[in-house]
Amino acid sequence: MLGIKNLDVKYGDVQVLWDVSLRVDENEFVAIIGANGAGKSTLLKTIAGLIGPSDGEILFLGEKLNGLPPHRIVRRGVSLIPERRELFGNLTVYENLLMGGYTVSKNEIEDRAEWIYNYFPILRERRNQLARTLSGGEQQMLAIARGLMSKPKLLMLDEPSLGLAPKISSELFRLIEKLNSEGITILLVEQNVKKTLKIATRAYVLENGRMIMEGESEDLLRNENIRKAYLGI
Ligand SMILES: Nc1ncnc2c1ncn2[C@@H]1O[C@H](COP(=O)(O)OP(=O)(O)O)[C@@H](O)[C@H]1O
Ligand SMILES: [Mg+2]
């Protein structure tokens, strides 16, 4: 579904991704793990078209994504839930959903919101509440819900569990698993390595802008280097 080949990304003169390659198959649940500053967010933003790569190629369903503006990438079926959520705090839950539905036609928008509320009943209850009055967990739910409004084929999530209590993040992980089991392909970036490797099928390890390892999550969980570097065991 998604194929990235030999990607280089720079901020000005400073290169932060080096020769990064990765693939995600249809219906897969793939994770990218790595320390703070490794380049995880940069990679997702590059896929979403928010940053242009200086070299390499991004293919989605056989077509080149790099070079397309972000809204065209959304239309192709790729959605990014950004780090730190970036909600509109002074807009209601429903208005935030509308913001994520800018590619959806007017007569479809209500159905789309209903489809979303089935996954997030709490957002239906809170539909007229301002986003900033929601709890941290509910805000993350809303960020994901907004990203789902375009009905993506590939959903990319950038550290959704950041700042959430363990119980809430477990709930969130279950929800992501559910979305995956209902046919949405997932590319998840996380620092919560243990939880992530327990739900993703495959994972990549990004270190200082380079992919240093790739494998089945089960194997990575047993890997000595991973255990030392990321699980503190
Ligand atoms: N807008 C930016 N301008 C310049 N450097 C940046 C910018 N955003 C991130 N960086 C740098 O790029 C590197 C990778 O950052 P990032 O992709 O945010 O890593 P991660 O998400 O893995 O923590 C870091 O060294 C960071 O300081
Ligand atoms: Mg990041």
Coordinates of N, CA and C and ligand atoms in Angstrom, one line a residue:
M1 N 0.8 -1.2 0.0 CA 0.0 0.0 0.0 C 0.9 1.3 0.0
L2 N 1.7 1.3 1.0 CA 2.7 2.5 1.1 C 4.1 1.9 1.0
G3 N 4.8 2.6 0.1 CA 6.2 2.2 -0.1 C 7.1 3.4 -0.1
I4 N 8.1 3.4 0.8 CA 9.0 4.6 0.9 C 10.4 4.1 0.5
K5 N 11.0 4.8 -0.4 CA 12.3 4.3 -0.8 C 13.4 5.4 -0.7
N6 N 14.4 5.1 0.1 CA 15.6 6.0 0.2 C 15.3 7.4 0.4
L7 N 14.5 7.7 1.4 CA 14.1 9.1 1.7 C 15.1 9.9 2.5
D8 N 15.4 11.0 1.9 CA 16.3 12.0 2.7 C 15.4 13.2 2.9
V9 N 15.5 13.7 4.2 CA 14.7 14.9 4.5 C 15.6 15.9 5.3
K10 N 15.5 17.2 4.9 CA 16.4 18.2 5.5 C 15.5 19.4 6.0
Y11 N 15.9 20.0 7.1 CA 15.3 21.3 7.5 C 16.4 22.3 7.1
G12 N 16.2 23.0 6.1 CA 17.3 23.9 5.7 C 18.5 23.1 5.3
D13 N 19.6 23.4 5.9 CA 20.8 22.6 5.6 C 21.0 21.4 6.5
V14 N 20.1 21.3 7.5 CA 20.3 20.2 8.4 C 19.5 18.9 8.0
Q15 N 20.2 17.9 7.7 CA 19.5 16.6 7.3 C 19.1 15.9 8.5
V16 N 17.8 15.4 8.6 CA 17.3 14.7 9.7 C 16.9 13.3 9.4
L17 N 16.6 13.0 8.1 CA 16.3 11.6 7.7 C 17.3 11.2 6.6
W18 N 17.8 10.0 6.8 CA 18.9 9.5 5.9 C 18.5 8.2 5.3
D19 N 18.2 8.2 4.0 CA 18.1 6.9 3.3 C 17.0 6.0 3.9
V20 N 15.9 6.6 4.3 CA 14.8 5.8 5.0 C 13.9 5.1 4.0
S21 N 13.8 3.8 4.2 CA 12.9 3.0 3.4 C 11.9 2.2 4.4
L22 N 10.7 2.0 3.9 CA 9.7 1.4 4.7 C 8.5 0.9 3.8
R23 N 7.8 -0.1 4.2 CA 6.6 -0.5 3.5 C 5.5 -0.8 4.5
V24 N 4.3 -0.5 4.1 CA 3.1 -0.9 4.8 C 2.2 -1.6 3.9
D25 N 1.8 -2.8 4.2 CA 0.8 -3.5 3.3 C -0.6 -3.2 3.7
E26 N -1.5 -3.4 2.8 CA -2.9 -3.1 3.0 C -3.4 -3.9 4.3
N27 N -4.1 -3.2 5.1 CA -4.6 -3.8 6.4 C -3.6 -4.1 7.5
E28 N -2.4 -3.7 7.3 CA -1.4 -4.0 8.3 C -1.5 -3.0 9.4
F29 N -0.8 -3.3 10.5 CA -0.7 -2.4 11.6 C 0.8 -2.4 11.9
V30 N 1.4 -1.3 11.5 CA 2.9 -1.1 11.5 C 3.2 0.0 12.5
A31 N 4.3 -0.2 13.2 CA 4.7 0.9 14.2 C 6.1 1.4 13.8
I32 N 6.4 2.6 14.2 CA 7.7 3.1 14.1 C 8.1 3.6 15.5
I33 N 9.2 3.0 16.1 CA 9.6 3.4 17.4 C 10.9 4.0 17.3
G34 N 11.3 4.8 18.3 CA 12.5 5.5 18.4 C 12.5 6.6 19.4
A35 N 13.7 7.0 19.8 CA 13.8 8.0 20.9 C 13.3 9.4 20.4
N36 N 13.2 10.3 21.4 CA 12.9 11.6 21.1 C 13.9 12.2 20.1
G37 N 13.5 12.9 19.1 CA 14.4 13.5 18.1 C 14.9 12.6 17.0
A38 N 14.5 11.3 17.0 CA 15.0 10.4 16.0 C 14.5 10.7 14.6
G39 N 13.4 11.5 14.5 CA 12.9 11.8 13.2 C 11.5 11.2 12.8
K40 N 10.9 10.7 13.9 CA 9.6 10.0 13.6 C 8.5 10.9 13.1
S41 N 8.4 12.1 13.8 CA 7.4 13.1 13.3 C 7.7 13.6 11.9
T42 N 9.0 13.8 11.7 CA 9.4 14.3 10.4 C 9.0 13.3 9.3
L43 N 9.2 12.1 9.6 CA 8.8 11.0 8.6 C 7.3 11.1 8.3
L44 N 6.5 11.1 9.3 CA 5.0 11.2 9.1 C 4.6 12.4 8.4
K45 N 5.2 13.6 8.8 CA 4.9 14.8 8.1 C 5.3 14.8 6.6
T46 N 6.4 14.1 6.3 CA 6.8 14.0 5.0 C 5.8 13.2 4.1
I47 N 5.3 12.1 4.7 CA 4.3 11.3 4.0 C 3.1 12.1 3.8
A48 N 2.7 12.9 4.8 CA 1.5 13.7 4.7 C 1.6 14.9 3.7
G49 N 2.8 15.2 3.3 CA 3.1 16.3 2.3 C 3.3 17.6 3.0
L50 N 3.5 17.6 4.3 CA 3.8 18.9 5.0 C 5.2 19.3 4.9
I51 N 6.1 18.3 4.6 CA 7.5 18.6 4.3 C 7.9 17.9 3.0
G52 N 8.7 18.6 2.2 CA 9.1 18.0 1.0 C 10.5 17.3 1.2
P53 N 10.6 16.0 0.7 CA 11.9 15.3 0.8 C 12.9 15.9 -0.1
S54 N 14.2 15.8 0.2 CA 15.2 16.2 -0.7 C 15.6 15.1 -1.7
D55 N 15.3 13.9 -1.3 CA 15.6 12.8 -2.2 C 14.7 11.6 -1.8
G56 N 14.5 10.7 -2.7 CA 13.7 9.5 -2.4 C 12.3 9.5 -3.0
E57 N 11.5 8.5 -2.7 CA 10.2 8.4 -3.3 C 9.2 7.8 -2.3
I58 N 8.0 8.3 -2.4 CA 6.9 7.8 -1.5 C 5.7 7.4 -2.5
L59 N 5.5 6.1 -2.5 CA 4.4 5.6 -3.3 C 3.2 5.1 -2.5
F60 N 2.0 5.5 -2.9 CA 0.8 5.0 -2.2 C -0.1 4.5 -3.2
L61 N -0.5 3.2 -3.0 CA -1.4 2.5 -4.0 C -0.8 2.7 -5.4
G62 N 0.5 2.6 -5.5 CA 1.1 2.6 -6.9 C 1.3 4.0 -7.5
E63 N 0.9 5.0 -6.7 CA 1.1 6.4 -7.3 C 2.0 7.2 -6.4
K64 N 2.7 8.1 -7.0 CA 3.7 8.9 -6.2 C 3.0 10.0 -5.4
L65 N 3.3 10.0 -4.1 CA 2.7 11.1 -3.2 C 3.6 12.3 -3.1
N66 N 4.9 12.1 -3.1 CA 5.8 13.2 -2.9 C 5.7 14.2 -4.0
G67 N 5.5 15.5 -3.6 CA 5.3 16.6 -4.6 C 3.8 17.0 -4.6
L68 N 2.9 16.2 -4.0 CA 1.5 16.6 -3.9 C 1.3 17.4 -2.7
P69 N 0.4 18.4 -2.8 CA 0.0 19.2 -1.6 C -0.8 18.3 -0.6
P70 N -0.7 18.7 0.7 CA -1.3 17.9 1.7 C -2.8 17.5 1.4
H71 N -3.6 18.5 0.9 CA -5.0 18.2 0.8 C -5.3 17.1 -0.3
R72 N -4.4 17.0 -1.3 CA -4.5 16.0 -2.3 C -4.1 14.6 -1.7
I73 N -3.2 14.7 -0.8 CA -2.8 13.4 -0.1 C -3.9 12.9 0.7
V74 N -4.6 13.8 1.4 CA -5.8 13.4 2.2 C -6.8 12.8 1.2
R75 N -7.0 13.4 0.1 CA -8.0 12.8 -0.9 C -7.6 11.4 -1.4
R76 N -6.3 11.2 -1.5 CA -5.9 9.9 -1.9 C -6.2 8.8 -0.8
G77 N -6.4 9.3 0.4 CA -6.8 8.3 1.5 C -5.8 8.2 2.6
V78 N -5.0 9.2 2.8 CA -4.0 9.2 3.9 C -4.3 10.3 4.9
S79 N -4.4 9.9 6.1 CA -4.7 10.9 7.2 C -3.6 10.9 8.3
L80 N -3.2 12.0 8.7 CA -2.2 12.1 9.8 C -2.9 12.7 11.0
I81 N -2.8 12.0 12.2 CA -3.2 12.6 13.5 C -1.9 13.2 14.1
P82 N -1.8 14.5 14.1 CA -0.5 15.1 14.5 C -0.2 14.9 16.0
E83 N 1.1 15.0 16.3 CA 1.5 15.1 17.7 C 0.9 16.3 18.3
R84 N 0.5 16.3 19.5 CA -0.1 17.4 20.2 C -1.5 17.8 19.7
R85 N -2.1 16.9 18.9 CA -3.5 17.0 18.6 C -3.9 18.2 17.7
E86 N -3.4 19.4 18.0 CA -3.8 20.6 17.2 C -5.3 20.8 17.0
L87 N -6.0 20.7 18.0 CA -7.5 20.9 17.9 C -7.8 22.4 17.9
F88 N -9.0 22.8 17.5 CA -9.4 24.1 17.6 C -10.2 24.2 18.9
G89 N -9.5 24.7 20.0 CA -10.1 24.7 21.3 C -11.4 25.5 21.5
N90 N -11.5 26.5 20.7 CA -12.7 27.4 20.9 C -13.8 27.0 19.9
L91 N -13.6 25.9 19.2 CA -14.7 25.4 18.4 C -15.3 24.2 19.1
T92 N -16.5 23.8 18.8 CA -17.2 22.7 19.4 C -16.6 21.4 18.8
V93 N -16.9 20.3 19.5 CA -16.5 19.0 19.0 C -17.0 18.8 17.6
Y94 N -18.2 19.1 17.3 CA -18.8 18.9 16.0 C -18.1 19.8 14.9
E95 N -17.8 21.0 15.3 CA -17.1 21.9 14.4 C -15.7 21.4 14.1
N96 N -15.0 20.8 15.1 CA -13.7 20.2 14.9 C -13.8 19.1 13.9
L97 N -14.9 18.3 14.0 CA -15.1 17.2 13.0 C -15.3 17.7 11.6
L98 N -16.0 18.8 11.5 CA -16.2 19.4 10.2 C -14.9 19.8 9.6
M99 N -14.0 20.3 10.4 CA -12.7 20.7 9.9 C -11.9 19.6 9.3
G100 N -12.1 18.4 9.8 CA -11.5 17.2 9.3 C -12.2 16.6 8.1
G101 N -13.4 17.2 7.8 CA -14.3 16.7 6.8 C -14.3 17.6 5.5
Y102 N -13.2 18.4 5.4 CA -13.3 19.4 4.3 C -13.2 18.7 2.9
T103 N -12.9 17.5 2.9 CA -12.9 16.8 1.6 C -14.3 16.1 1.3
V104 N -15.1 16.2 2.3 CA -16.4 15.4 2.2 C -17.5 16.3 1.7
S105 N -18.4 15.8 0.8 CA -19.4 16.7 0.3 C -20.5 17.0 1.4
K106 N -21.2 18.1 1.2 CA -22.1 18.6 2.2 C -23.2 17.5 2.5
N107 N -23.7 16.8 1.5 CA -24.8 15.9 1.8 C -24.3 14.6 2.5
E108 N -23.0 14.4 2.5 CA -22.5 13.2 3.2 C -22.0 13.5 4.6
I109 N -21.9 14.7 4.9 CA -21.1 15.1 6.2 C -21.8 14.5 7.4
E110 N -23.2 14.6 7.4 CA -23.9 14.1 8.6 C -23.7 12.6 8.8
D111 N -23.8 11.9 7.7 CA -23.6 10.4 7.8 C -22.2 10.1 8.3
R112 N -21.2 10.9 7.8 CA -19.9 10.7 8.2 C -19.7 10.9 9.7
A113 N -20.3 12.0 10.2 CA -20.3 12.3 11.6 C -20.9 11.1 12.4
E114 N -22.0 10.6 11.9 CA -22.7 9.5 12.6 C -21.8 8.3 12.7
W115 N -21.1 8.0 11.6 CA -20.2 6.9 11.5 C -19.1 7.0 12.5
I116 N -18.6 8.3 12.7 CA -17.6 8.6 13.7 C -18.2 8.3 15.1
Y117 N -19.4 8.9 15.4 CA -19.9 8.8 16.7 C -20.1 7.3 17.2
N118 N -20.3 6.4 16.2 CA -20.4 5.0 16.6 C -19.1 4.5 17.2
Y119 N -18.0 5.0 16.8 CA -16.7 4.6 17.4 C -16.5 5.4 18.7
F120 N -17.0 6.6 18.7 CA -16.7 7.5 19.9 C -18.0 8.0 20.4
P121 N -18.8 7.2 21.1 CA -20.1 7.7 21.7 C -19.9 8.9 22.6
I122 N -18.8 9.0 23.2 CA -18.6 10.2 24.1 C -18.6 11.5 23.3
L123 N -18.1 11.4 22.1 CA -18.1 12.6 21.3 C -19.5 13.0 20.8
R124 N -20.4 12.0 20.7 CA -21.8 12.3 20.4 C -22.4 13.1 21.5
E125 N -22.1 12.6 22.8 CA -22.7 13.3 23.9 C -22.1 14.7 24.1
R126 N -20.9 14.9 23.7 CA -20.2 16.2 23.9 C -20.2 17.0 22.6
R127 N -21.0 16.7 21.6 CA -20.9 17.3 20.3 C -20.9 18.8 20.3
N128 N -21.7 19.4 21.3 CA -21.8 20.9 21.3 C -20.9 21.6 22.3
Q129 N -20.0 20.8 22.9 CA -19.1 21.3 23.9 C -17.8 21.8 23.2
L130 N -17.2 22.9 23.8 CA -16.0 23.4 23.2 C -14.8 22.4 23.4
A131 N -14.0 22.2 22.4 CA -13.0 21.2 22.4 C -12.0 21.3 23.6
R132 N -11.8 22.6 24.0 CA -10.8 22.8 25.1 C -11.4 22.4 26.5
T133 N -12.7 22.1 26.6 CA -13.3 21.7 27.8 C -13.3 20.2 28.0
L134 N -12.8 19.5 27.0 CA -12.7 18.0 27.1 C -11.5 17.6 27.9
S135 N -11.5 16.3 28.4 CA -10.4 15.8 29.1 C -9.3 15.5 28.1
G136 N -8.1 15.2 28.6 CA -7.0 14.9 27.7 C -7.3 13.7 26.8
G137 N -7.9 12.6 27.4 CA -8.2 11.4 26.6 C -9.3 11.7 25.6
E138 N -10.3 12.5 26.0 CA -11.3 12.9 25.0 C -10.8 13.7 23.9
Q139 N -9.8 14.6 24.2 CA -9.3 15.5 23.1 C -8.5 14.6 22.1
Q140 N -7.8 13.6 22.6 CA -7.1 12.7 21.7 C -8.1 11.9 20.9
M141 N -9.2 11.5 21.5 CA -10.3 10.8 20.7 C -10.8 11.7 19.6
L142 N -11.0 13.0 20.0 CA -11.5 14.0 19.0 C -10.5 14.2 17.8
A143 N -9.2 14.2 18.2 CA -8.1 14.4 17.2 C -8.2 13.2 16.2
I144 N -8.4 12.0 16.7 CA -8.4 10.8 15.9 C -9.7 10.9 15.0
A145 N -10.8 11.2 15.7 CA -12.1 11.3 15.0 C -12.1 12.3 13.9
R146 N -11.4 13.4 14.1 CA -11.3 14.4 13.1 C -10.5 13.9 11.9
G147 N -9.5 13.1 12.2 CA -8.7 12.5 11.1 C -9.4 11.4 10.4
L148 N -10.4 10.9 11.0 CA -11.2 9.8 10.3 C -12.3 10.3 9.4
M149 N -12.6 11.6 9.6 CA -13.7 12.2 8.8 C -13.5 12.0 7.3
S150 N -12.2 12.0 6.9 CA -12.0 11.8 5.4 C -12.0 10.3 5.0
K151 N -12.4 9.5 6.0 CA -12.4 8.0 5.7 C -11.1 7.5 5.1
P152 N -10.0 7.7 5.8 CA -8.7 7.3 5.2 C -8.6 5.8 5.1
K153 N -7.8 5.4 4.1 CA -7.4 4.0 3.9 C -6.2 3.8 4.8
L154 N -5.3 4.8 4.9 CA -4.1 4.7 5.8 C -4.2 5.8 6.9
L155 N -4.3 5.4 8.1 CA -4.3 6.3 9.3 C -2.9 6.3 9.9
M156 N -2.3 7.5 10.0 CA -1.0 7.7 10.7 C -1.2 8.4 12.0
L157 N -0.7 7.9 13.0 CA -0.9 8.5 14.4 C 0.5 8.8 15.0
D158 N 0.6 10.1 15.4 CA 1.9 10.5 15.9 C 1.8 10.6 17.5
E159 N 2.3 9.6 18.2 CA 2.3 9.6 19.6 C 1.0 9.9 20.3
P160 N 0.0 9.1 19.9 CA -1.4 9.4 20.5 C -1.4 9.3 22.0
S161 N -0.6 8.5 22.6 CA -0.7 8.2 24.0 C 0.0 9.3 24.9
L162 N 0.7 10.2 24.2 CA 1.5 11.2 24.9 C 0.7 12.0 25.9
G163 N 1.1 11.9 27.2 CA 0.4 12.7 28.2 C -0.8 12.1 28.8
L164 N -1.2 10.9 28.4 CA -2.4 10.3 28.9 C -2.1 9.3 30.0
A165 N -3.0 9.2 30.9 CA -2.9 8.2 32.0 C -2.9 6.8 31.4
P166 N -2.2 5.8 32.0 CA -2.1 4.5 31.5 C -3.4 3.8 31.1
K167 N -4.4 4.0 31.9 CA -5.7 3.4 31.7 C -6.3 4.0 30.4
I168 N -6.2 5.3 30.2 CA -6.8 6.0 29.1 C -6.0 5.6 27.8
S169 N -4.7 5.5 28.0 CA -3.9 5.1 26.7 C -4.2 3.6 26.4
S170 N -4.5 2.8 27.3 CA -4.8 1.4 27.0 C -6.1 1.4 26.2
E171 N -7.1 2.2 26.6 CA -8.4 2.3 25.9 C -8.1 2.8 24.5
L172 N -7.2 3.8 24.4 CA -6.9 4.4 23.1 C -6.3 3.3 22.1
F173 N -5.4 2.5 22.7 CA -4.7 1.5 21.9 C -5.8 0.4 21.4
R174 N -6.7 0.1 22.3 CA -7.8 -0.8 21.9 C -8.6 -0.3 20.7
L175 N -8.9 1.0 20.8 CA -9.6 1.7 19.8 C -8.9 1.6 18.4
I176 N -7.6 1.9 18.5 CA -6.8 1.8 17.3 C -6.8 0.4 16.7
E177 N -6.7 -0.6 17.6 CA -6.8 -2.0 17.1 C -8.1 -2.2 16.4
K178 N -9.2 -1.7 17.0 CA -10.5 -1.9 16.4 C -10.6 -1.3 15.0
L179 N -10.1 -0.1 14.9 CA -10.1 0.6 13.6 C -9.3 -0.3 12.6
N180 N -8.2 -0.8 13.0 CA -7.4 -1.7 12.1 C -8.2 -3.0 11.8
S181 N -8.9 -3.5 12.7 CA -9.6 -4.8 12.4 C -10.8 -4.5 11.5
E182 N -11.2 -3.2 11.4 CA -12.3 -2.9 10.5 C -11.8 -2.4 9.2
G183 N -10.5 -2.6 8.9 CA -10.0 -2.4 7.6 C -9.2 -1.1 7.3
I184 N -8.9 -0.4 8.4 CA -8.1 0.8 8.2 C -6.6 0.4 8.5
T185 N -5.8 0.7 7.6 CA -4.4 0.4 7.7 C -3.7 1.4 8.7
I186 N -2.9 0.9 9.6 CA -2.4 1.8 10.6 C -0.9 1.9 10.6
L187 N -0.4 3.2 10.6 CA 1.0 3.4 10.8 C 1.2 4.3 12.1
L188 N 1.7 3.7 13.1 CA 1.7 4.3 14.5 C 3.1 4.6 14.9
V189 N 3.3 5.9 15.3 CA 4.6 6.3 15.9 C 4.4 6.4 17.4
E190 N 5.3 5.8 18.1 CA 5.1 5.8 19.6 C 6.4 5.7 20.3
Q191 N 6.4 6.3 21.5 CA 7.5 6.1 22.4 C 7.2 5.1 23.5
N192 N 5.9 4.7 23.5 CA 5.4 3.7 24.4 C 5.7 2.4 23.8
V193 N 7.0 1.9 23.8 CA 7.4 0.8 23.0 C 6.8 -0.5 23.3
K194 N 6.6 -0.8 24.6 CA 6.1 -2.1 25.0 C 4.6 -2.3 24.6
K195 N 3.8 -1.3 24.9 CA 2.4 -1.3 24.5 C 2.3 -1.4 22.9
T196 N 3.1 -0.6 22.3 CA 3.1 -0.6 20.8 C 3.4 -1.9 20.2
L197 N 4.5 -2.5 20.7 CA 4.9 -3.8 20.1 C 3.9 -4.9 20.4
K198 N 3.1 -4.7 21.4 CA 2.1 -5.7 21.7 C 0.9 -5.6 20.8
I199 N 0.7 -4.5 20.2 CA -0.5 -4.5 19.2 C -0.1 -4.4 17.8
A200 N 1.1 -3.8 17.4 CA 1.5 -3.8 16.0 C 1.9 -5.1 15.5
T201 N 1.7 -5.4 14.3 CA 2.3 -6.7 13.7 C 3.7 -6.6 13.4
R202 N 4.1 -5.4 12.9 CA 5.5 -5.2 12.4 C 6.0 -3.9 12.9
A203 N 7.3 -3.7 13.1 CA 7.7 -2.4 13.5 C 9.1 -2.1 12.9
Y204 N 9.4 -0.8 12.8 CA 10.6 -0.3 12.4 C 11.2 0.5 13.5
V205 N 12.6 0.5 13.6 CA 13.2 1.3 14.7 C 14.1 2.4 14.0
L206 N 13.7 3.6 14.4 CA 14.4 4.8 13.8 C 15.4 5.3 14.8
E207 N 16.6 5.5 14.4 CA 17.6 6.0 15.3 C 18.4 7.1 14.6
N208 N 18.5 8.3 15.2 CA 19.2 9.4 14.6 C 18.9 9.5 13.1
G209 N 17.7 9.4 12.7 CA 17.3 9.6 11.3 C 17.5 8.5 10.4
R210 N 17.9 7.3 10.9 CA 18.1 6.1 10.1 C 17.3 5.0 10.6
M211 N 16.8 4.1 9.7 CA 16.1 2.9 10.1 C 17.2 1.9 10.4
I212 N 17.3 1.5 11.7 CA 18.3 0.6 12.0 C 17.8 -0.9 12.2
M213 N 16.5 -1.0 12.2 CA 16.0 -2.4 12.4 C 14.6 -2.5 12.0
E214 N 14.2 -3.7 11.6 CA 12.8 -3.9 11.1 C 12.4 -5.3 11.4
G215 N 11.2 -5.6 11.8 CA 10.9 -7.0 12.0 C 9.5 -7.1 12.6
E216 N 9.1 -8.4 12.8 CA 7.8 -8.7 13.4 C 7.9 -8.2 14.9
S217 N 6.8 -7.6 15.4 CA 6.9 -7.1 16.7 C 7.3 -8.1 17.8
E218 N 6.8 -9.3 17.6 CA 7.1 -10.4 18.5 C 8.6 -10.6 18.6
D219 N 9.3 -10.6 17.5 CA 10.7 -10.8 17.5 C 11.5 -9.6 18.1
L220 N 10.9 -8.4 17.8 CA 11.6 -7.2 18.4 C 11.4 -7.2 19.9
L221 N 10.3 -7.6 20.4 CA 10.1 -7.7 21.8 C 11.1 -8.6 22.5
R222 N 11.5 -9.6 21.8 CA 12.5 -10.5 22.4 C 13.9 -10.1 22.1
N223 N 14.1 -9.1 21.2 CA 15.4 -8.7 20.8 C 16.2 -8.0 22.0
E224 N 17.4 -8.5 22.2 CA 18.2 -8.1 23.3 C 18.5 -6.6 23.3
N225 N 18.9 -6.0 22.1 CA 19.2 -4.6 22.0 C 18.0 -3.7 22.2
I226 N 16.8 -4.2 21.7 CA 15.6 -3.4 21.8 C 15.2 -3.4 23.3
R227 N 15.3 -4.6 24.0 CA 15.0 -4.6 25.4 C 15.8 -3.7 26.2
K228 N 17.1 -3.7 25.9 CA 18.0 -2.8 26.6 C 17.7 -1.3 26.3
A229 N 17.6 -1.0 25.0 CA 17.5 0.4 24.7 C 16.1 1.0 24.9
Y230 N 15.1 0.2 24.7 CA 13.7 0.8 24.8 C 12.8 0.3 25.9
L231 N 13.2 -0.9 26.4 CA 12.3 -1.4 27.5 C 12.9 -1.4 28.8
G232 N 14.2 -1.0 28.9 CA 14.9 -0.9 30.1 C 15.0 -2.2 30.9
I233 N 15.2 -3.3 30.1 CA 15.3 -4.6 30.7 C 16.7 -5.1 30.6
Ligands
LIG1 N1 10.8 22.5 12.0 C1 12.1 22.1 12.3 N2 13.1 22.8 12.0 C2 14.4 22.4 12.2 N3 14.7 21.2 12.8 C3 13.6 20.4 13.2 C4 12.3 20.8 13.0 N4 11.4 19.9 13.4 C5 12.2 18.9 14.0 N5 13.5 19.2 13.8 C6 14.7 18.4 14.2 O1 14.7 17.2 13.5 C7 15.0 16.1 14.3 C8 13.9 15.1 14.3 O2 12.8 15.6 14.9 P1 11.4 14.9 15.0 O3 11.0 14.4 13.6 O4 10.4 15.8 15.7 O5 11.7 13.6 15.9 P2 10.8 12.7 16.8 O6 9.4 12.9 16.3 O7 11.3 11.3 16.6 O8 11.0 13.1 18.2 C9 15.3 16.7 15.7 O9 16.7 16.9 15.7 C10 14.6 18.0 15.7 O10 15.3 18.9 16.5
MG2 MG 7.7 13.5 17.3

